[in-house]
């Protein structure tokens, strides 16, 4: 086919200073979280879910010195055509 694929796992740092900031951004800008907020809000369970979401984010992104570091892994794929 004349096409070669290269794959590389890459970490993308997220520009947030806390779990609260992360969730606030995602609940207004990231489609799946926007939808979850809408549906869970209709059921009256969004606030409880949101609290747990913030806690979860804080639990794996808090650094030993009390800072916050959140990175997301993604797969970078580059296709090159010969010639």
Coordinates of C-alpha atoms in Angstrom, one line a residue:
X1 CA 0.0 0.0 0.0
X2 CA 3.0 2.3 0.3
X3 CA 2.0 3.7 3.6
X4 CA 3.9 3.1 6.8
X5 CA 2.5 3.8 10.3
X6 CA 4.4 4.8 13.3
X7 CA 2.9 4.7 16.8
X8 CA 4.1 6.4 19.9
X9 CA 2.6 6.7 23.4
X10 CA 2.7 10.3 24.5
X11 CA 1.8 12.0 27.8
X12 CA -0.2 15.3 27.6
X13 CA 0.0 17.5 30.7
X14 CA -3.3 19.0 31.7
X15 CA -3.3 22.7 32.7
X16 CA -5.2 22.4 36.0
X17 CA -4.1 23.3 39.5
X18 CA -6.6 21.1 41.3
X19 CA -9.3 18.4 40.9
X20 CA -11.9 21.1 41.3
X21 CA -10.5 23.1 38.4
X22 CA -10.3 19.9 36.3
X23 CA -13.9 19.0 36.9
X24 CA -15.1 22.6 36.4
X25 CA -13.5 22.7 33.0
X26 CA -14.7 19.2 31.9
X27 CA -18.3 19.8 33.0
X28 CA -18.6 22.7 30.7
X29 CA -16.3 21.8 27.8
X30 CA -15.9 18.0 27.4
X31 CA -18.9 16.4 25.7
X32 CA -19.2 13.2 27.7
X33 CA -19.0 15.1 31.0
X34 CA -21.4 17.8 29.8
X35 CA -23.9 15.0 28.9
X36 CA -23.3 13.3 32.3
X37 CA -24.0 16.6 34.1
X38 CA -27.2 17.1 32.2
X39 CA -28.5 13.6 32.7
X40 CA -27.4 13.2 36.3
X41 CA -28.7 16.7 37.0
X42 CA -32.2 15.7 35.8
X43 CA -32.0 12.7 38.2
X44 CA -30.8 14.9 41.1
X45 CA -27.5 13.0 41.5
X46 CA -25.0 15.3 39.7
X47 CA -23.7 17.0 42.9
X48 CA -22.9 13.6 44.6
X49 CA -21.2 12.3 41.4
X50 CA -19.3 15.6 41.0
X51 CA -17.9 15.4 44.6
X52 CA -16.7 11.9 43.9
X53 CA -15.2 12.9 40.6
X54 CA -13.2 15.7 42.2
X55 CA -12.1 13.3 45.0
X56 CA -11.0 10.7 42.5
X57 CA -9.1 13.2 40.4
X58 CA -7.3 14.5 43.5
X59 CA -6.5 11.0 44.7
X60 CA -4.3 10.2 41.6
X61 CA -3.1 13.6 40.6
X62 CA -1.9 15.0 43.9
X63 CA 1.9 15.1 44.2
X64 CA 3.8 14.2 47.4
X65 CA 4.6 17.9 47.9
X66 CA 0.9 18.9 47.8
X67 CA 0.9 20.1 44.2
X68 CA -1.2 18.8 41.4
X69 CA 0.0 17.1 38.3
X70 CA -2.4 15.5 35.8
X71 CA -1.3 13.9 32.6
X72 CA -3.3 11.9 30.1
X73 CA -1.8 9.3 27.9
X74 CA -2.7 9.2 24.2
X75 CA -1.5 7.3 21.1
X76 CA 0.1 9.4 18.5
X77 CA -0.1 7.8 15.0
X78 CA 1.8 9.1 12.0
X79 CA 1.1 7.8 8.5
X80 CA 3.8 8.3 5.9
X81 CA 3.3 7.6 2.2
X82 CA 6.3 6.5 0.3
X83 CA 7.5 8.7 -2.5

